PDB file of C-alpha atoms in Angstrom:
ATOM      1  CA  MET A  30     -71.925 -58.489  50.751  1.00 46.00           C
ATOM      2  CA  SER A  31     -71.574 -55.365  52.884  1.00 47.00           C
ATOM      3  CA  ASN A  32     -73.189 -52.194  51.629  1.00 51.00           C
ATOM      4  CA  THR A  33     -69.989 -50.348  52.475  1.00 51.00           C
ATOM      5  CA  GLU A  34     -67.899 -52.253  49.952  1.00 50.00           C
ATOM      6  CA  PRO A  35     -66.994 -50.302  46.802  1.00 48.00           C
ATOM      7  CA  SER A  36     -68.617 -51.318  43.543  1.00 48.00           C
ATOM      8  CA  PRO A  37     -66.445 -53.454  41.287  1.00 46.00           C
ATOM      9  CA  THR A  38     -64.649 -51.517  38.507  1.00 46.00           C
ATOM     10  CA  THR A  39     -63.641 -52.595  35.014  1.00 47.00           C
ATOM     11  CA  ALA A  40     -60.553 -50.369  34.831  1.00 44.00           C
ATOM     12  CA  PRO A  41     -57.825 -49.432  37.308  1.00 47.00           C
ATOM     13  CA  ASP A  42     -58.229 -46.239  39.294  1.00 50.00           C
ATOM     14  CA  GLY A  43     -57.020 -43.165  37.447  1.00 49.00           C
ATOM     15  CA  ILE A  44     -57.508 -44.434  33.892  1.00 44.00           C
ATOM     16  CA  ALA A  45     -60.448 -42.112  33.260  1.00 46.00           C
ATOM     17  CA  GLU A  46     -58.424 -39.124  34.450  1.00 49.00           C
ATOM     18  CA  VAL A  47     -55.476 -40.099  32.269  1.00 44.00           C
ATOM     19  CA  GLU A  48     -57.686 -40.468  29.210  1.00 43.00           C
ATOM     20  CA  ALA A  49     -59.333 -37.119  29.865  1.00 45.00           C
ATOM     21  CA  ALA A  50     -55.954 -35.436  30.094  1.00 47.00           C
ATOM     22  CA  THR A  51     -54.614 -37.115  26.952  1.00 43.00           C
ATOM     23  CA  HIS A  52     -55.001 -35.080  23.788  1.00 44.00           C
ATOM     24  CA  SER A  53     -55.077 -36.452  20.285  1.00 40.00           C
ATOM     25  CA  PRO A  54     -52.213 -35.327  18.058  1.00 41.00           C
ATOM     26  CA  GLU A  55     -52.929 -31.878  16.696  1.00 48.00           C
ATOM     27  CA  ARG A  56     -53.819 -31.797  13.051  1.00 46.00           C
ATOM     28  CA  SER A  57     -52.760 -28.952  10.795  1.00 60.00           C
ATOM     29  CA  GLU A  58     -55.541 -26.778   9.447  1.00 70.00           C
ATOM     30  CA  PRO A  59     -56.383 -27.639   5.816  1.00 74.00           C
ATOM     31  CA  GLN A  60     -54.971 -25.203   3.278  1.00 83.00           C
ATOM     32  CA  VAL A  61     -55.716 -24.533  -0.369  1.00 87.00           C
ATOM     33  CA  LEU A  62     -53.485 -22.547  -2.685  1.00 90.00           C
ATOM     34  CA  VAL A  63     -55.065 -21.447  -5.951  1.00 91.00           C
ATOM     35  CA  ILE A  64     -52.429 -20.947  -8.642  1.00 91.00           C
ATOM     36  CA  THR A  65     -53.746 -18.833 -11.480  1.00 90.00           C
ATOM     37  CA  GLY A  66     -52.785 -15.973 -13.761  1.00 90.00           C
ATOM     38  CA  MET A  67     -51.805 -15.402 -17.341  1.00 92.00           C
ATOM     39  CA  SER A  68     -51.081 -18.295 -19.680  1.00 90.00           C
ATOM     40  CA  GLY A  69     -47.336 -18.484 -20.213  1.00 90.00           C
ATOM     41  CA  ALA A  70     -46.499 -16.703 -16.961  1.00 91.00           C
ATOM     42  CA  GLY A  71     -45.139 -19.795 -15.170  1.00 90.00           C
ATOM     43  CA  ARG A  72     -48.068 -21.616 -13.603  1.00 90.00           C
ATOM     44  CA  SER A  73     -46.640 -25.063 -14.377  1.00 89.00           C
ATOM     45  CA  ARG A  74     -43.315 -24.140 -12.796  1.00 90.00           C
ATOM     46  CA  ALA A  75     -45.119 -22.820  -9.710  1.00 91.00           C
ATOM     47  CA  ALA A  76     -47.053 -26.091  -9.461  1.00 91.00           C
ATOM     48  CA  ALA A  77     -43.797 -28.053  -9.626  1.00 90.00           C
ATOM     49  CA  VAL A  78     -42.343 -25.975  -6.769  1.00 88.00           C
ATOM     50  CA  LEU A  79     -45.390 -26.696  -4.590  1.00 89.00           C
ATOM     51  CA  GLU A  80     -45.175 -30.389  -5.437  1.00 88.00           C
ATOM     52  CA  ASP A  81     -41.551 -30.416  -4.269  1.00 84.00           C
ATOM     53  CA  LEU A  82     -42.787 -28.913  -0.998  1.00 83.00           C
ATOM     54  CA  ASP A  83     -45.118 -31.904  -0.528  1.00 82.00           C
ATOM     55  CA  TRP A  84     -48.330 -30.127  -1.469  1.00 88.00           C
ATOM     56  CA  TYR A  85     -50.968 -32.202  -3.232  1.00 88.00           C
ATOM     57  CA  VAL A  86     -51.020 -30.558  -6.673  1.00 90.00           C
ATOM     58  CA  VAL A  87     -53.827 -30.703  -9.232  1.00 88.00           C
ATOM     59  CA  ASP A  88     -53.384 -29.031 -12.616  1.00 86.00           C
ATOM     60  CA  ASN A  89     -56.208 -27.665 -14.782  1.00 79.00           C
ATOM     61  CA  LEU A  90     -58.986 -28.930 -12.515  1.00 78.00           C
ATOM     62  CA  PRO A  91     -62.485 -27.549 -13.186  1.00 80.00           C
ATOM     63  CA  PRO A  92     -63.137 -25.322 -10.137  1.00 80.00           C
ATOM     64  CA  MET A  93     -66.352 -27.096  -9.122  1.00 82.00           C
ATOM     65  CA  MET A  94     -64.367 -30.311  -8.726  1.00 82.00           C
ATOM     66  CA  LEU A  95     -62.580 -28.628  -5.841  1.00 81.00           C
ATOM     67  CA  ILE A  96     -65.702 -28.688  -3.697  1.00 82.00           C
ATOM     68  CA  PRO A  97     -65.717 -32.457  -2.930  1.00 84.00           C
ATOM     69  CA  LEU A  98     -61.976 -32.291  -2.307  1.00 80.00           C
ATOM     70  CA  VAL A  99     -62.380 -29.343   0.070  1.00 77.00           C
ATOM     71  CA  ASP A 100     -65.219 -31.121   1.874  1.00 78.00           C
ATOM     72  CA  LEU A 101     -63.011 -34.190   2.263  1.00 78.00           C
ATOM     73  CA  MET A 102     -60.207 -32.053   3.726  1.00 75.00           C
ATOM     74  CA  ALA A 103     -62.589 -30.385   6.171  1.00 70.00           C
ATOM     75  CA  LYS A 104     -63.763 -33.797   7.425  1.00 73.00           C
ATOM     76  CA  GLY A 105     -60.264 -34.895   8.382  1.00 67.00           C
ATOM     77  CA  SER A 106     -58.677 -36.292   5.232  1.00 68.00           C
ATOM     78  CA  SER A 107     -54.966 -37.072   5.274  1.00 72.00           C
ATOM     79  CA  ILE A 108     -54.636 -34.422   2.564  1.00 75.00           C
ATOM     80  CA  GLU A 109     -53.988 -31.157   4.376  1.00 78.00           C
ATOM     81  CA  ARG A 110     -52.433 -28.927   1.709  1.00 84.00           C
ATOM     82  CA  VAL A 111     -53.736 -28.695  -1.840  1.00 87.00           C
ATOM     83  CA  ALA A 112     -52.363 -26.526  -4.624  1.00 90.00           C
ATOM     84  CA  VAL A 113     -54.634 -26.317  -7.647  1.00 89.00           C
ATOM     85  CA  VAL A 114     -53.905 -24.673 -10.986  1.00 89.00           C
ATOM     86  CA  VAL A 115     -57.035 -22.944 -12.258  1.00 85.00           C
ATOM     87  CA  ASP A 116     -56.983 -20.922 -15.481  1.00 80.00           C
ATOM     88  CA  VAL A 117     -58.806 -20.082 -18.692  1.00 79.00           C
ATOM     89  CA  ARG A 118     -58.058 -23.510 -20.166  1.00 72.00           C
ATOM     90  CA  GLY A 119     -61.133 -24.537 -18.198  1.00 61.00           C
ATOM     91  CA  ARG A 120     -63.199 -22.344 -20.549  1.00 62.00           C
ATOM     92  CA  GLN A 121     -66.722 -21.930 -19.150  1.00 61.00           C
ATOM     93  CA  PHE A 122     -65.750 -23.734 -15.933  1.00 60.00           C
ATOM     94  CA  PHE A 123     -63.373 -20.904 -15.012  1.00 70.00           C
ATOM     95  CA  SER A 124     -66.317 -18.634 -14.193  1.00 70.00           C
ATOM     96  CA  GLU A 125     -67.344 -21.043 -11.403  1.00 77.00           C
ATOM     97  CA  LEU A 126     -64.241 -20.238  -9.342  1.00 81.00           C
ATOM     98  CA  ASP A 127     -65.994 -17.476  -7.369  1.00 80.00           C
ATOM     99  CA  LYS A 128     -68.608 -19.951  -6.119  1.00 81.00           C
ATOM    100  CA  VAL A 129     -65.876 -22.368  -5.064  1.00 84.00           C
ATOM    101  CA  LEU A 130     -64.027 -19.675  -3.105  1.00 85.00           C
ATOM    102  CA  VAL A 131     -67.241 -18.824  -1.259  1.00 83.00           C
ATOM    103  CA  HIS A 132     -67.772 -22.515  -0.464  1.00 81.00           C
ATOM    104  CA  MET A 133     -64.260 -22.824   0.953  1.00 81.00           C
ATOM    105  CA  THR A 134     -64.824 -19.817   3.191  1.00 82.00           C
ATOM    106  CA  GLU A 135     -68.085 -21.296   4.486  1.00 81.00           C
ATOM    107  CA  ALA A 136     -66.392 -24.674   5.048  1.00 76.00           C
ATOM    108  CA  GLY A 137     -63.671 -23.053   7.122  1.00 76.00           C
ATOM    109  CA  VAL A 138     -60.903 -23.987   4.702  1.00 78.00           C
ATOM    110  CA  ALA A 139     -58.179 -21.355   4.461  1.00 80.00           C
ATOM    111  CA  TYR A 140     -57.184 -20.492   0.904  1.00 87.00           C
ATOM    112  CA  ARG A 141     -54.747 -18.168  -0.774  1.00 90.00           C
ATOM    113  CA  ILE A 142     -54.435 -17.019  -4.361  1.00 91.00           C
ATOM    114  CA  LEU A 143     -51.128 -16.876  -6.216  1.00 93.00           C
ATOM    115  CA  PHE A 144     -51.415 -14.856  -9.430  1.00 93.00           C
ATOM    116  CA  LEU A 145     -48.653 -15.053 -12.027  1.00 93.00           C
ATOM    117  CA  ASP A 146     -48.280 -12.352 -14.642  1.00 93.00           C
ATOM    118  CA  ALA A 147     -45.834 -11.157 -17.293  1.00 92.00           C
ATOM    119  CA  SER A 148     -45.682  -8.380 -19.849  1.00 93.00           C
ATOM    120  CA  ASP A 149     -47.469  -8.850 -23.169  1.00 92.00           C
ATOM    121  CA  GLU A 150     -44.124  -8.777 -24.981  1.00 92.00           C
ATOM    122  CA  VAL A 151     -42.710 -11.580 -22.848  1.00 93.00           C
ATOM    123  CA  LEU A 152     -45.877 -13.672 -23.111  1.00 92.00           C
ATOM    124  CA  VAL A 153     -45.868 -13.363 -26.905  1.00 92.00           C
ATOM    125  CA  ARG A 154     -42.227 -14.405 -27.045  1.00 92.00           C
ATOM    126  CA  ARG A 155     -42.871 -17.427 -24.828  1.00 91.00           C
ATOM    127  CA  PHE A 156     -45.782 -18.608 -26.957  1.00 90.00           C
ATOM    128  CA  GLU A 157     -43.738 -18.174 -30.119  1.00 89.00           C
ATOM    129  CA  GLN A 158     -40.872 -20.165 -28.609  1.00 89.00           C
ATOM    130  CA  VAL A 159     -43.072 -23.169 -27.866  1.00 85.00           C
ATOM    131  CA  ARG A 160     -45.042 -22.694 -31.122  1.00 84.00           C
ATOM    132  CA  ARG A 161     -48.395 -23.071 -29.462  1.00 85.00           C
ATOM    133  CA  PRO A 162     -51.442 -20.835 -29.756  1.00 87.00           C
ATOM    134  CA  HIS A 163     -52.854 -18.895 -26.826  1.00 88.00           C
ATOM    135  CA  PRO A 164     -55.923 -20.746 -25.464  1.00 85.00           C
ATOM    136  CA  LEU A 165     -58.185 -17.725 -26.136  1.00 85.00           C
ATOM    137  CA  GLN A 166     -56.810 -16.379 -29.421  1.00 85.00           C
ATOM    138  CA  GLY A 167     -59.194 -18.321 -31.651  1.00 82.00           C
ATOM    139  CA  GLU A 168     -58.680 -17.187 -35.231  1.00 85.00           C
ATOM    140  CA  GLY A 169     -56.921 -14.021 -34.100  1.00 87.00           C
ATOM    141  CA  ARG A 170     -53.374 -13.236 -33.021  1.00 90.00           C
ATOM    142  CA  ILE A 171     -51.601 -14.196 -29.815  1.00 89.00           C
ATOM    143  CA  LEU A 172     -52.030 -10.627 -28.586  1.00 91.00           C
ATOM    144  CA  ASP A 173     -55.792 -10.936 -29.067  1.00 90.00           C
ATOM    145  CA  GLY A 174     -55.839 -13.989 -26.810  1.00 90.00           C
ATOM    146  CA  ILE A 175     -53.704 -12.221 -24.203  1.00 91.00           C
ATOM    147  CA  ALA A 176     -56.011  -9.205 -24.164  1.00 91.00           C
ATOM    148  CA  GLU A 177     -59.071 -11.432 -23.770  1.00 89.00           C
ATOM    149  CA  GLU A 178     -57.440 -13.356 -20.931  1.00 89.00           C
ATOM    150  CA  ARG A 179     -56.494 -10.155 -19.052  1.00 91.00           C
ATOM    151  CA  SER A 180     -60.128  -9.153 -19.128  1.00 88.00           C
ATOM    152  CA  VAL A 181     -61.286 -12.538 -17.830  1.00 86.00           C
ATOM    153  CA  VAL A 182     -58.805 -12.739 -14.922  1.00 87.00           C
ATOM    154  CA  ALA A 183     -58.843  -9.061 -13.889  1.00 88.00           C
ATOM    155  CA  THR A 184     -61.096  -9.587 -10.861  1.00 85.00           C
ATOM    156  CA  LEU A 185     -59.075 -12.552  -9.675  1.00 85.00           C
ATOM    157  CA  ALA A 186     -55.822 -10.617 -10.056  1.00 87.00           C
ATOM    158  CA  ALA A 187     -57.199  -7.854  -7.839  1.00 87.00           C
ATOM    159  CA  ARG A 188     -57.962 -10.240  -4.972  1.00 86.00           C
ATOM    160  CA  ALA A 189     -54.707 -12.244  -5.161  1.00 89.00           C
ATOM    161  CA  ASP A 190     -52.696 -12.724  -1.978  1.00 89.00           C
ATOM    162  CA  LEU A 191     -49.473 -12.654  -3.962  1.00 90.00           C
ATOM    163  CA  ARG A 192     -48.912 -11.397  -7.472  1.00 92.00           C
ATOM    164  CA  ILE A 193     -45.613 -12.213  -9.182  1.00 92.00           C
ATOM    165  CA  ASP A 194     -44.454 -10.678 -12.439  1.00 92.00           C
ATOM    166  CA  THR A 195     -42.240 -13.302 -14.065  1.00 93.00           C
ATOM    167  CA  SER A 196     -41.144 -11.163 -17.019  1.00 91.00           C
ATOM    168  CA  ASP A 197     -37.551 -10.937 -15.792  1.00 89.00           C
ATOM    169  CA  LEU A 198     -37.438 -14.030 -13.582  1.00 88.00           C
ATOM    170  CA  SER A 199     -35.680 -17.312 -14.303  1.00 87.00           C
ATOM    171  CA  VAL A 200     -37.386 -20.517 -13.231  1.00 87.00           C
ATOM    172  CA  HIS A 201     -35.074 -20.564 -10.193  1.00 85.00           C
ATOM    173  CA  ASP A 202     -35.950 -16.963  -9.314  1.00 86.00           C
ATOM    174  CA  LEU A 203     -39.650 -17.811  -9.450  1.00 89.00           C
ATOM    175  CA  ALA A 204     -39.100 -20.809  -7.183  1.00 87.00           C
ATOM    176  CA  ARG A 205     -37.288 -18.614  -4.660  1.00 84.00           C
ATOM    177  CA  GLU A 206     -40.122 -16.071  -4.722  1.00 87.00           C
ATOM    178  CA  ILE A 207     -42.695 -18.755  -3.944  1.00 87.00           C
ATOM    179  CA  ARG A 208     -40.586 -20.398  -1.261  1.00 84.00           C
ATOM    180  CA  GLY A 209     -39.956 -17.030   0.343  1.00 81.00           C
ATOM    181  CA  TRP A 210     -43.686 -16.332   0.471  1.00 85.00           C
ATOM    182  CA  LEU A 211     -44.370 -19.727   2.040  1.00 81.00           C
ATOM    183  CA  ALA A 212     -41.316 -19.638   4.308  1.00 67.00           C
ATOM    184  CA  HIS A 213     -43.383 -19.900   7.512  1.00 64.00           C
ATOM    185  CA  ASP A 214     -45.126 -23.030   6.139  1.00 58.00           C
ATOM    186  CA  ILE A 215     -42.098 -25.022   5.115  1.00 55.00           C
ATOM    187  CA  ASN A 216     -38.853 -26.467   6.346  1.00 56.00           C
ATOM    188  CA  GLU A 217     -36.081 -26.225   3.798  1.00 60.00           C
ATOM    189  CA  VAL A 218     -34.916 -29.806   3.362  1.00 71.00           C
ATOM    190  CA  LEU A 219     -32.346 -31.342   1.059  1.00 82.00           C
ATOM    191  CA  ARG A 220     -32.779 -35.064   0.525  1.00 87.00           C
ATOM    192  CA  VAL A 221     -29.421 -36.809   0.472  1.00 92.00           C
ATOM    193  CA  ASN A 222     -29.088 -40.355  -0.806  1.00 92.00           C
ATOM    194  CA  VAL A 223     -25.781 -42.075  -0.042  1.00 95.00           C
ATOM    195  CA  ILE A 224     -25.337 -45.163  -2.186  1.00 94.00           C
ATOM    196  CA  SER A 225     -22.490 -47.660  -2.106  1.00 95.00           C
ATOM    197  CA  PHE A 226     -21.443 -49.400  -5.324  1.00 95.00           C
ATOM    198  CA  GLY A 227     -18.727 -51.496  -6.945  1.00 95.00           C
ATOM    199  CA  PHE A 228     -16.635 -49.909  -9.673  1.00 95.00           C
ATOM    200  CA  LYS A 229     -16.558 -53.214 -11.539  1.00 94.00           C
ATOM    201  CA  TYR A 230     -20.333 -52.862 -12.008  1.00 93.00           C
ATOM    202  CA  GLY A 231     -20.173 -49.264 -13.176  1.00 93.00           C
ATOM    203  CA  ILE A 232     -20.742 -45.857 -11.577  1.00 94.00           C
ATOM    204  CA  PRO A 233     -24.406 -45.055 -10.734  1.00 91.00           C
ATOM    205  CA  LEU A 234     -25.869 -42.936 -13.532  1.00 89.00           C
ATOM    206  CA  ASP A 235     -27.624 -40.543 -11.168  1.00 87.00           C
ATOM    207  CA  ALA A 236     -24.572 -39.797  -9.001  1.00 92.00           C
ATOM    208  CA  ASP A 237     -23.919 -36.119  -8.240  1.00 93.00           C
ATOM    209  CA  HIS A 238     -20.740 -36.927  -6.303  1.00 95.00           C
ATOM    210  CA  VAL A 239     -18.525 -39.991  -6.670  1.00 96.00           C
ATOM    211  CA  VAL A 240     -16.267 -41.035  -3.793  1.00 96.00           C
ATOM    212  CA  ASP A 241     -13.509 -43.601  -4.415  1.00 97.00           C
ATOM    213  CA  VAL A 242     -12.513 -45.483  -1.249  1.00 97.00           C
ATOM    214  CA  ARG A 243     -10.250 -48.016  -2.932  1.00 96.00           C
ATOM    215  CA  PHE A 244      -7.316 -46.293  -1.220  1.00 96.00           C
ATOM    216  CA  LEU A 245      -8.235 -48.283   1.902  1.00 96.00           C
ATOM    217  CA  ALA A 246      -7.052 -51.859   2.469  1.00 95.00           C
ATOM    218  CA  ASN A 247      -9.604 -54.364   1.207  1.00 95.00           C
ATOM    219  CA  PRO A 248     -11.246 -56.625   3.855  1.00 94.00           C
ATOM    220  CA  TYR A 249     -11.798 -59.162   1.073  1.00 92.00           C
ATOM    221  CA  TRP A 250      -8.253 -60.396   1.634  1.00 93.00           C
ATOM    222  CA  ILE A 251      -8.940 -61.111   5.314  1.00 92.00           C
ATOM    223  CA  THR A 252     -10.298 -64.669   5.445  1.00 91.00           C
ATOM    224  CA  GLU A 253     -12.451 -64.002   8.523  1.00 93.00           C
ATOM    225  CA  LEU A 254     -14.048 -60.939   6.883  1.00 93.00           C
ATOM    226  CA  ARG A 255     -14.464 -62.045   3.274  1.00 92.00           C
ATOM    227  CA  HIS A 256     -17.945 -63.537   3.741  1.00 93.00           C
ATOM    228  CA  LEU A 257     -19.189 -60.507   5.713  1.00 94.00           C
ATOM    229  CA  THR A 258     -20.279 -57.072   4.432  1.00 94.00           C
ATOM    230  CA  GLY A 259     -19.686 -53.478   5.408  1.00 94.00           C
ATOM    231  CA  ARG A 260     -22.862 -53.625   7.474  1.00 93.00           C
ATOM    232  CA  ASP A 261     -21.283 -56.144   9.823  1.00 94.00           C
ATOM    233  CA  GLN A 262     -19.457 -54.677  12.807  1.00 95.00           C
ATOM    234  CA  PRO A 263     -16.165 -56.586  12.303  1.00 95.00           C
ATOM    235  CA  VAL A 264     -15.847 -55.227   8.751  1.00 95.00           C
ATOM    236  CA  ARG A 265     -16.899 -51.744   9.797  1.00 95.00           C
ATOM    237  CA  ASP A 266     -14.348 -51.722  12.602  1.00 95.00           C
ATOM    238  CA  TYR A 267     -11.625 -52.957  10.255  1.00 96.00           C
ATOM    239  CA  VAL A 268     -12.371 -50.363   7.554  1.00 96.00           C
ATOM    240  CA  LEU A 269     -12.652 -47.399   9.915  1.00 96.00           C
ATOM    241  CA  ALA A 270      -9.427 -48.413  11.646  1.00 95.00           C
ATOM    242  CA  ARG A 271      -7.442 -48.132   8.397  1.00 95.00           C
ATOM    243  CA  PRO A 272      -5.020 -45.175   8.334  1.00 95.00           C
ATOM    244  CA  GLY A 273      -6.752 -42.105   6.970  1.00 95.00           C
ATOM    245  CA  ALA A 274     -10.271 -43.568   6.930  1.00 96.00           C
ATOM    246  CA  VAL A 275     -11.874 -41.481   9.697  1.00 96.00           C
ATOM    247  CA  GLU A 276      -9.896 -38.389   8.698  1.00 96.00           C
ATOM    248  CA  PHE A 277     -11.152 -38.754   5.122  1.00 96.00           C
ATOM    249  CA  ILE A 278     -14.772 -39.128   6.228  1.00 96.00           C
ATOM    250  CA  ASP A 279     -14.626 -36.109   8.535  1.00 96.00           C
ATOM    251  CA  ARG A 280     -12.968 -33.883   5.955  1.00 96.00           C
ATOM    252  CA  TYR A 281     -15.301 -35.000   3.190  1.00 96.00           C
ATOM    253  CA  VAL A 282     -18.402 -34.243   5.270  1.00 96.00           C
ATOM    254  CA  ASP A 283     -16.917 -30.848   6.185  1.00 96.00           C
ATOM    255  CA  ALA A 284     -16.321 -30.126   2.505  1.00 96.00           C
ATOM    256  CA  LEU A 285     -19.932 -31.073   1.695  1.00 94.00           C
ATOM    257  CA  ALA A 286     -21.431 -28.460   4.052  1.00 93.00           C
ATOM    258  CA  PRO A 287     -21.202 -25.438   1.679  1.00 93.00           C
ATOM    259  CA  VAL A 288     -22.093 -27.645  -1.293  1.00 94.00           C
ATOM    260  CA  LEU A 289     -25.343 -28.876   0.257  1.00 92.00           C
ATOM    261  CA  ALA A 290     -26.253 -25.350   1.360  1.00 89.00           C
ATOM    262  CA  GLY A 291     -25.606 -24.147  -2.180  1.00 89.00           C
ATOM    263  CA  TYR A 292     -27.861 -26.835  -3.621  1.00 87.00           C
ATOM    264  CA  LEU A 293     -30.719 -25.575  -1.473  1.00 81.00           C
ATOM    265  CA  ASN A 294     -30.063 -22.016  -2.582  1.00 78.00           C
ATOM    266  CA  GLU A 295     -30.111 -23.104  -6.225  1.00 78.00           C
ATOM    267  CA  GLU A 296     -33.392 -25.020  -5.807  1.00 72.00           C
ATOM    268  CA  LYS A 297     -31.798 -28.462  -6.049  1.00 80.00           C
ATOM    269  CA  ARG A 298     -33.675 -30.662  -3.573  1.00 79.00           C
ATOM    270  CA  TYR A 299     -32.104 -34.082  -4.149  1.00 84.00           C
ATOM    271  CA  VAL A 300     -28.462 -35.149  -4.199  1.00 91.00           C
ATOM    272  CA  THR A 301     -26.915 -38.576  -4.657  1.00 93.00           C
ATOM    273  CA  ILE A 302     -23.487 -39.346  -3.223  1.00 95.00           C
ATOM    274  CA  ALA A 303     -22.025 -42.549  -4.648  1.00 95.00           C
ATOM    275  CA  VAL A 304     -19.315 -44.268  -2.603  1.00 97.00           C
ATOM    276  CA  GLY A 305     -17.407 -46.917  -4.515  1.00 96.00           C
ATOM    277  CA  CYS A 306     -14.935 -49.695  -3.896  1.00 96.00           C
ATOM    278  CA  THR A 307     -14.021 -52.649  -6.097  1.00 95.00           C
ATOM    279  CA  GLY A 308     -17.050 -54.872  -5.561  1.00 94.00           C
ATOM    280  CA  GLY A 309     -19.396 -52.725  -3.481  1.00 94.00           C
ATOM    281  CA  LYS A 310     -19.469 -55.163  -0.575  1.00 94.00           C
ATOM    282  CA  HIS A 311     -17.056 -54.079   2.163  1.00 96.00           C
ATOM    283  CA  ARG A 312     -15.323 -50.681   2.113  1.00 96.00           C
ATOM    284  CA  SER A 313     -17.928 -48.641   0.239  1.00 96.00           C
ATOM    285  CA  VAL A 314     -20.751 -49.985   2.395  1.00 96.00           C
ATOM    286  CA  ALA A 315     -18.972 -49.199   5.671  1.00 96.00           C
ATOM    287  CA  ILE A 316     -17.853 -45.737   4.530  1.00 97.00           C
ATOM    288  CA  SER A 317     -21.285 -44.811   3.136  1.00 96.00           C
ATOM    289  CA  GLU A 318     -22.899 -45.699   6.467  1.00 95.00           C
ATOM    290  CA  ALA A 319     -20.331 -43.574   8.317  1.00 96.00           C
ATOM    291  CA  ILE A 320     -20.845 -40.599   5.988  1.00 96.00           C
ATOM    292  CA  ALA A 321     -24.619 -40.892   6.429  1.00 95.00           C
ATOM    293  CA  GLU A 322     -24.296 -40.918  10.228  1.00 95.00           C
ATOM    294  CA  ARG A 323     -22.273 -37.707  10.201  1.00 95.00           C
ATOM    295  CA  LEU A 324     -24.648 -35.988   7.801  1.00 94.00           C
ATOM    296  CA  ARG A 325     -27.637 -36.930   9.963  1.00 93.00           C
ATOM    297  CA  ALA A 326     -25.837 -35.540  13.005  1.00 92.00           C
ATOM    298  CA  ARG A 327     -25.698 -32.227  11.121  1.00 90.00           C
ATOM    299  CA  GLY A 328     -29.437 -32.231  10.517  1.00 88.00           C
ATOM    300  CA  GLN A 329     -29.521 -33.599   6.972  1.00 89.00           C
ATOM    301  CA  LEU A 330     -32.271 -35.941   5.783  1.00 88.00           C
ATOM    302  CA  VAL A 331     -30.323 -38.978   4.592  1.00 92.00           C
ATOM    303  CA  THR A 332     -31.118 -42.392   3.152  1.00 91.00           C
ATOM    304  CA  VAL A 333     -28.527 -45.100   2.595  1.00 92.00           C
ATOM    305  CA  SER A 334     -28.591 -47.922   0.082  1.00 92.00           C
ATOM    306  CA  ALA A 335     -26.148 -50.571  -1.136  1.00 92.00           C
ATOM    307  CA  ARG A 336     -26.632 -51.033  -4.861  1.00 90.00           C
ATOM    308  CA  ASP A 337     -24.332 -53.982  -5.452  1.00 92.00           C
ATOM    309  CA  LEU A 338     -24.570 -55.854  -2.189  1.00 89.00           C
ATOM    310  CA  GLY A 339     -25.197 -59.531  -2.947  1.00 83.00           C
ATOM    311  CA  ARG A 340     -24.092 -59.385  -6.589  1.00 82.00           C
ATOM    312  CA  GLU A 341     -20.797 -61.194  -6.050  1.00 74.00           C
TER     313      GLU A 341
END
């Protein structure tokens, strides 16, 4: 073998350069949101809002238990955003929160503190409404427990990134406050489920909107189409070619636009649109698929299901 021949390679030329230039998908920095504040000020509602935003939510976790979770996040866990409710229900464990916050800083995990508060009068009224004692009142009055809690959480309140007074807020107002604060972290999404069904089997119990497409001619009476479903192209073509079908779909989707926007504004994150025909096999299936396509084209997150397909 000549000394001028190149050495054999185990990979085609250029592979090394391609691999060097290829970057792994970027991973979001881990985030921790500490939800705390006065008992009765809305911590549970705040936790529910974060859960709807796809945060991993832990309620009433002893602060020291956060450390292994934070370490796991820092090492590349699939969990990237954690919201944890920490409050005086943890009793002696609550005092450990300062150590945990220091650990998160040292581990390079970004954290923020959301502190919820309300006036003493409102807190007393809320405790009386649910007929439960304040966690720190002991043998004393509710006001005694509130005063003790204010003393315990004073330092944490002072270092909060956001402090919300919920005295005059409805649960929807509180949700809007939190979403507004986290606006740069989230995409406002309404989940739309379009479900076809047969009226002879009953209207879906969870339907927010019910659409009746029995005004269209039934493919069941076409021998060549009877054995097919609305997912088959011949049936779909037949249904959409019926007079008024496409016009109805277009106008219905247009009419939904302000409704879906209003749901988002009112903190409703899920909506079910039920499209019905007689048996739930032909017309409702084809129309529900067409409605879903148009909604997706407008940027909506849509799933489609056929509840009664196969029941005949």
